[in-house]
Short mmCIF file of C-alpha atoms in Angstrom, two decimals:
data_model
loop_
_atom_site.label_atom_id
_atom_site.label_comp_id
_atom_site.label_asym_id
_atom_site.label_seq_id
_atom_site.Cartn_x
_atom_site.Cartn_y
_atom_site.Cartn_z
CA MET A 838 -23.66 -77.49 -37.19
CA GLU A 839 -24.28 -77.44 -33.45
CA ARG A 840 -27.18 -75.45 -32.08
CA TYR A 841 -27.55 -74.32 -28.48
CA ASP A 842 -29.31 -71.80 -26.26
CA ASP A 843 -27.59 -69.67 -23.64
CA GLU A 844 -28.12 -66.65 -21.41
CA ALA A 845 -26.39 -63.54 -22.76
CA LEU A 846 -25.74 -59.88 -22.11
CA VAL A 847 -25.28 -57.63 -25.13
CA LEU A 848 -21.90 -55.89 -24.94
CA SER A 849 -22.04 -54.06 -28.28
CA SER A 850 -23.74 -54.11 -31.65
CA VAL A 851 -22.70 -52.70 -35.03
CA ASP A 852 -24.47 -52.56 -38.38
CA TYR A 853 -23.15 -54.85 -41.09
CA GLY A 854 -24.13 -54.44 -44.72
CA GLU A 855 -27.60 -53.17 -45.55
CA SER A 856 -29.69 -55.18 -43.11
CA ASP A 857 -27.47 -57.30 -40.83
CA ARG A 858 -25.73 -56.78 -37.51
CA LEU A 859 -22.68 -58.09 -35.71
CA VAL A 860 -23.40 -58.45 -32.02
CA THR A 861 -20.88 -59.04 -29.24
CA LEU A 862 -22.39 -61.11 -26.45
CA LEU A 863 -21.17 -62.18 -23.03
CA THR A 864 -22.82 -65.55 -22.52
CA ARG A 865 -23.08 -67.44 -19.27
CA GLU A 866 -21.73 -70.78 -20.51
CA HIS A 867 -19.74 -69.99 -23.67
CA GLY A 868 -18.00 -66.70 -22.84
CA LYS A 869 -17.73 -63.82 -25.27
CA LEU A 870 -19.16 -64.47 -28.72
CA THR A 871 -19.35 -62.43 -31.89
CA ALA A 872 -22.69 -63.29 -33.47
CA PHE A 873 -23.94 -62.57 -36.98
CA ALA A 874 -27.60 -61.55 -36.93
CA ALA A 875 -28.88 -61.79 -40.50
CA GLY A 876 -31.62 -59.29 -41.30
CA ALA A 877 -31.55 -57.92 -37.76
CA ARG A 878 -32.25 -54.37 -38.87
CA LYS A 879 -35.39 -55.44 -40.71
CA SER A 880 -36.74 -58.37 -38.72
CA LYS A 881 -39.28 -57.22 -36.13
CA ARG A 882 -40.16 -60.77 -35.18
CA ARG A 883 -36.75 -62.14 -34.18
CA PHE A 884 -34.68 -59.17 -33.02
CA ALA A 885 -36.91 -56.15 -32.38
CA GLY A 886 -35.30 -54.06 -29.63
CA ALA A 887 -33.18 -56.99 -28.44
CA LEU A 888 -29.71 -56.15 -29.74
CA GLU A 889 -29.06 -52.90 -27.90
CA PRO A 890 -26.15 -52.74 -25.42
CA PHE A 891 -26.77 -54.17 -21.95
CA MET A 892 -29.92 -56.11 -22.82
CA ARG A 893 -30.17 -59.52 -21.14
CA LEU A 894 -31.31 -62.22 -23.53
CA ARG A 895 -31.95 -65.88 -24.06
CA VAL A 896 -30.13 -66.44 -27.34
CA HIS A 897 -30.44 -69.19 -29.94
CA ILE A 898 -27.02 -69.82 -31.44
CA VAL A 899 -25.78 -71.84 -34.41
CA GLU A 900 -22.05 -72.56 -34.55
CA THR A 901 -20.33 -71.95 -37.87
CA ARG A 902 -16.90 -72.87 -39.21
CA GLY A 903 -15.25 -69.57 -38.29
CA SER A 904 -15.01 -67.78 -34.96
CA THR A 905 -18.28 -65.90 -35.58
CA VAL A 906 -21.48 -67.73 -34.64
CA ARG A 907 -24.93 -67.21 -36.12
CA LEU A 908 -27.68 -65.67 -34.03
CA ASP A 909 -30.94 -67.33 -35.01
CA GLY A 910 -33.22 -65.65 -32.49
CA THR A 911 -33.53 -64.02 -29.09
CA ASP A 912 -35.92 -63.76 -26.17
CA ILE A 913 -35.63 -60.69 -23.96
CA VAL A 914 -35.11 -61.64 -20.32
CA ALA A 915 -34.43 -58.14 -18.95
CA GLY A 916 -34.18 -54.81 -20.72
CA TYR A 917 -33.14 -52.72 -17.70
CA TYR A 918 -35.55 -50.11 -18.97
CA ALA A 919 -35.50 -47.97 -15.80
CA ALA A 920 -31.73 -47.53 -16.17
CA ARG A 921 -32.22 -46.46 -19.79
CA GLU A 922 -34.27 -43.46 -18.67
CA ASP A 923 -31.39 -41.88 -16.75
CA LEU A 924 -28.33 -40.58 -18.62
CA SER A 925 -25.98 -41.13 -15.69
CA LEU A 926 -27.10 -44.76 -15.36
CA ILE A 927 -26.76 -45.29 -19.11
CA ALA A 928 -23.19 -43.97 -18.93
CA ARG A 929 -22.28 -46.36 -16.10
CA ALA A 930 -23.91 -49.32 -17.85
CA LEU A 931 -22.13 -48.61 -21.13
CA TYR A 932 -18.82 -48.34 -19.30
CA ALA A 933 -19.42 -51.65 -17.52
CA VAL A 934 -20.24 -53.56 -20.70
CA GLU A 935 -17.31 -52.02 -22.62
CA LEU A 936 -14.91 -52.95 -19.83
CA CYS A 937 -16.16 -56.55 -19.82
CA ARG A 938 -15.89 -56.73 -23.61
CA GLU A 939 -12.26 -55.61 -23.53
CA LEU A 940 -11.25 -57.80 -20.58
CA THR A 941 -12.45 -61.08 -22.13
CA ARG A 942 -11.32 -63.33 -24.93
CA ASP A 943 -13.63 -65.02 -27.41
CA HIS A 944 -15.06 -68.43 -26.52
CA GLU A 945 -13.57 -68.51 -23.02
CA PRO A 946 -16.31 -69.16 -20.42
CA GLN A 947 -16.45 -66.41 -17.78
CA PRO A 948 -19.50 -67.28 -15.63
CA GLU A 949 -18.28 -65.21 -12.67
CA LEU A 950 -17.92 -62.12 -14.85
CA PHE A 951 -21.33 -62.76 -16.42
CA PHE A 952 -22.99 -62.83 -13.00
CA LEU A 953 -20.99 -59.81 -11.82
CA LEU A 954 -22.17 -57.74 -14.80
CA GLU A 955 -25.73 -59.02 -14.53
CA SER A 956 -25.82 -58.10 -10.83
CA TYR A 957 -24.45 -54.62 -11.45
CA LEU A 958 -26.96 -53.90 -14.24
CA THR A 959 -29.78 -55.13 -12.00
CA ARG A 960 -28.68 -52.76 -9.24
CA LEU A 961 -28.44 -49.87 -11.70
CA ASP A 962 -31.94 -50.63 -12.94
CA ALA A 963 -33.25 -50.67 -9.36
CA LYS A 964 -31.33 -47.43 -8.70
CA GLU A 965 -29.52 -49.12 -5.83
CA ALA A 966 -25.99 -48.62 -7.18
CA GLY A 967 -24.28 -45.49 -5.86
CA PRO A 968 -21.29 -43.83 -7.53
CA THR A 969 -18.77 -45.85 -5.51
CA SER A 970 -20.33 -49.10 -6.73
CA LEU A 971 -18.80 -48.61 -10.18
CA LEU A 972 -15.31 -48.64 -8.64
CA ALA A 973 -16.18 -51.84 -6.79
CA PHE A 974 -17.44 -53.36 -10.03
CA GLU A 975 -14.25 -52.42 -11.88
CA LEU A 976 -12.00 -53.91 -9.21
CA SER A 977 -13.97 -57.17 -9.25
CA ALA A 978 -13.92 -57.31 -13.06
CA LEU A 979 -10.16 -56.73 -13.09
CA ALA A 980 -9.70 -59.50 -10.52
CA HIS A 981 -11.66 -61.96 -12.68
CA ALA A 982 -9.44 -61.00 -15.64
CA GLY A 983 -6.24 -61.56 -13.65
CA LEU A 984 -5.38 -57.84 -13.60
CA MET A 985 -6.11 -56.95 -10.00
CA PRO A 986 -4.09 -53.87 -9.00
CA ARG A 987 -2.19 -54.07 -5.72
CA PHE A 988 -2.96 -51.55 -2.99
CA ASP A 989 -1.87 -53.24 0.25
CA SER A 990 1.90 -53.42 -0.31
CA CYS A 991 4.60 -52.24 -2.69
CA SER A 992 4.33 -53.98 -6.06
CA LEU A 993 8.12 -53.96 -6.43
CA CYS A 994 9.64 -54.78 -3.06
CA GLY A 995 6.62 -56.13 -1.18
CA GLY A 996 7.06 -53.69 1.71
CA MET A 997 4.46 -51.33 3.10
CA PRO A 998 3.56 -48.39 0.82
CA GLY A 999 4.30 -45.98 3.69
CA GLU A 1000 2.96 -42.51 4.33
CA ARG A 1001 4.00 -41.15 0.91
CA PRO A 1002 3.01 -43.92 -1.48
CA ARG A 1003 3.03 -43.78 -5.24
CA PHE A 1004 1.12 -45.68 -7.91
CA ASP A 1005 2.70 -47.25 -10.97
CA GLN A 1006 0.37 -48.87 -13.49
CA ALA A 1007 3.25 -50.57 -15.31
CA HIS A 1008 4.22 -52.51 -12.16
CA GLY A 1009 0.68 -53.35 -11.12
CA GLY A 1010 -0.24 -50.92 -8.37
CA ALA A 1011 1.09 -49.17 -5.29
CA VAL A 1012 4.81 -48.66 -4.79
CA CYS A 1013 6.65 -47.27 -1.79
CA GLU A 1014 8.48 -43.95 -2.06
CA PRO A 1015 11.99 -45.44 -2.54
CA CYS A 1016 10.80 -47.82 -5.29
CA GLY A 1017 8.67 -45.08 -6.79
CA ALA A 1018 11.80 -42.98 -7.32
CA ARG A 1019 13.04 -45.70 -9.68
CA ALA A 1020 9.71 -46.19 -11.45
CA ARG A 1021 9.51 -43.48 -14.08
CA GLU A 1022 5.73 -43.69 -14.59
CA SER A 1023 4.78 -43.64 -10.92
CA VAL A 1024 2.68 -40.81 -9.48
CA ALA A 1025 2.17 -39.71 -5.88
CA VAL A 1026 -1.19 -40.70 -4.39
CA PRO A 1027 -2.79 -40.08 -0.98
CA ALA A 1028 -2.43 -42.97 1.45
CA ASN A 1029 -6.16 -42.80 2.24
CA LEU A 1030 -6.95 -43.32 -1.46
CA LEU A 1031 -5.06 -46.62 -1.46
CA ALA A 1032 -6.79 -47.59 1.77
CA GLY A 1033 -10.21 -46.83 0.27
CA LEU A 1034 -9.52 -48.84 -2.88
CA ARG A 1035 -8.13 -51.72 -0.84
CA ALA A 1036 -11.30 -51.76 1.27
CA LEU A 1037 -13.47 -51.90 -1.87
CA GLN A 1038 -11.30 -54.69 -3.21
CA GLU A 1039 -11.85 -56.64 0.00
CA GLY A 1040 -15.63 -56.27 -0.16
CA ALA A 1041 -16.36 -53.12 1.85
CA ARG A 1042 -19.02 -50.89 0.34
CA THR A 1043 -18.46 -47.68 2.31
CA PRO A 1044 -18.91 -44.77 -0.13
CA LEU A 1045 -15.80 -42.74 -0.91
CA SER A 1046 -15.90 -38.96 -0.75
CA PRO A 1047 -16.38 -37.19 -4.10
CA GLU A 1048 -12.74 -36.06 -4.06
CA LEU A 1049 -11.36 -39.55 -3.40
CA ARG A 1050 -13.81 -41.06 -5.88
CA ALA A 1051 -12.59 -38.71 -8.62
CA ARG A 1052 -8.94 -39.54 -7.81
CA ALA A 1053 -9.75 -43.25 -7.84
CA ARG A 1054 -11.57 -42.90 -11.16
CA GLY A 1055 -8.51 -41.28 -12.71
CA LEU A 1056 -6.15 -43.88 -11.24
CA LEU A 1057 -8.15 -46.82 -12.58
CA ASN A 1058 -8.58 -45.16 -15.98
CA VAL A 1059 -4.79 -44.97 -16.32
CA PHE A 1060 -4.31 -48.52 -15.04
CA ILE A 1061 -6.92 -50.00 -17.39
CA SER A 1062 -5.72 -48.00 -20.40
CA HIS A 1063 -2.16 -49.20 -19.80
CA HIS A 1064 -3.10 -52.87 -19.67
CA LEU A 1065 -5.62 -52.78 -22.52
CA GLY A 1066 -3.45 -50.58 -24.72
CA ARG A 1067 -6.16 -47.98 -25.24
CA ARG A 1068 -8.58 -45.73 -23.41
CA LEU A 1069 -12.16 -46.96 -23.23
CA LYS A 1070 -14.53 -44.82 -25.30
CA SER A 1071 -17.17 -44.77 -22.57
CA VAL A 1072 -14.75 -42.96 -20.22
CA ASP A 1073 -15.17 -39.82 -22.32
CA PHE A 1074 -18.95 -40.26 -22.35
CA MET A 1075 -19.00 -40.45 -18.55
CA ALA A 1076 -16.95 -37.25 -18.43
CA GLN A 1077 -19.41 -35.53 -20.78
CA VAL A 1078 -22.29 -36.59 -18.55
CA GLY A 1079 -20.43 -35.20 -15.56
CA LEU A 1080 -19.63 -38.43 -13.72
CA ASP A 1081 -16.40 -38.80 -11.77
#
């Protein structure tokens, strides 16, 4: 059995049996892994406080015959403890790790996504990530997963979206008004919303107004739900906390 160490971010953790845990990790070199942590709920020496969502760890892995690896031990690299003291930051962090978990496949290296998530959690912990930064994070994560929505031109005909654009998640983004009339799931959106999302996609970090941010949040929720086949659980938690 091969043993190796890697950097990892905890995406989720669930109890298994009376004393064990199954932990989903996003590792820097080996991608997403499901790891079996024997005795994790009782062992204070190996796993104490380490297997909570959005912890950054140095993990000691043993490969097994199946798709699940064995987690032999961990060293905490960063706990992002400042972010854990603020409910709004917790909500954003949980959303970010759930999105990354759902966008990735097991055992497929995703170093760019690892560093993107690590950077976002670091900014949350330093309280340097404003509300618009979550939209920027989502758009970058979607791009890494090959699901980047289109905002600059019509997803159907390639023309300009025009002054009365629509958005159709099934066809991958913005559609012009004539094409939107043929796309049954399309919805009308403000032209300045598409412009704001396009700017974030291209690297601008100008904050969106609360109204546009809320509209963008709803648009991306629908887009992501369509392509994943389900609504992320953390979306409801953000709504309960009062985040747009």
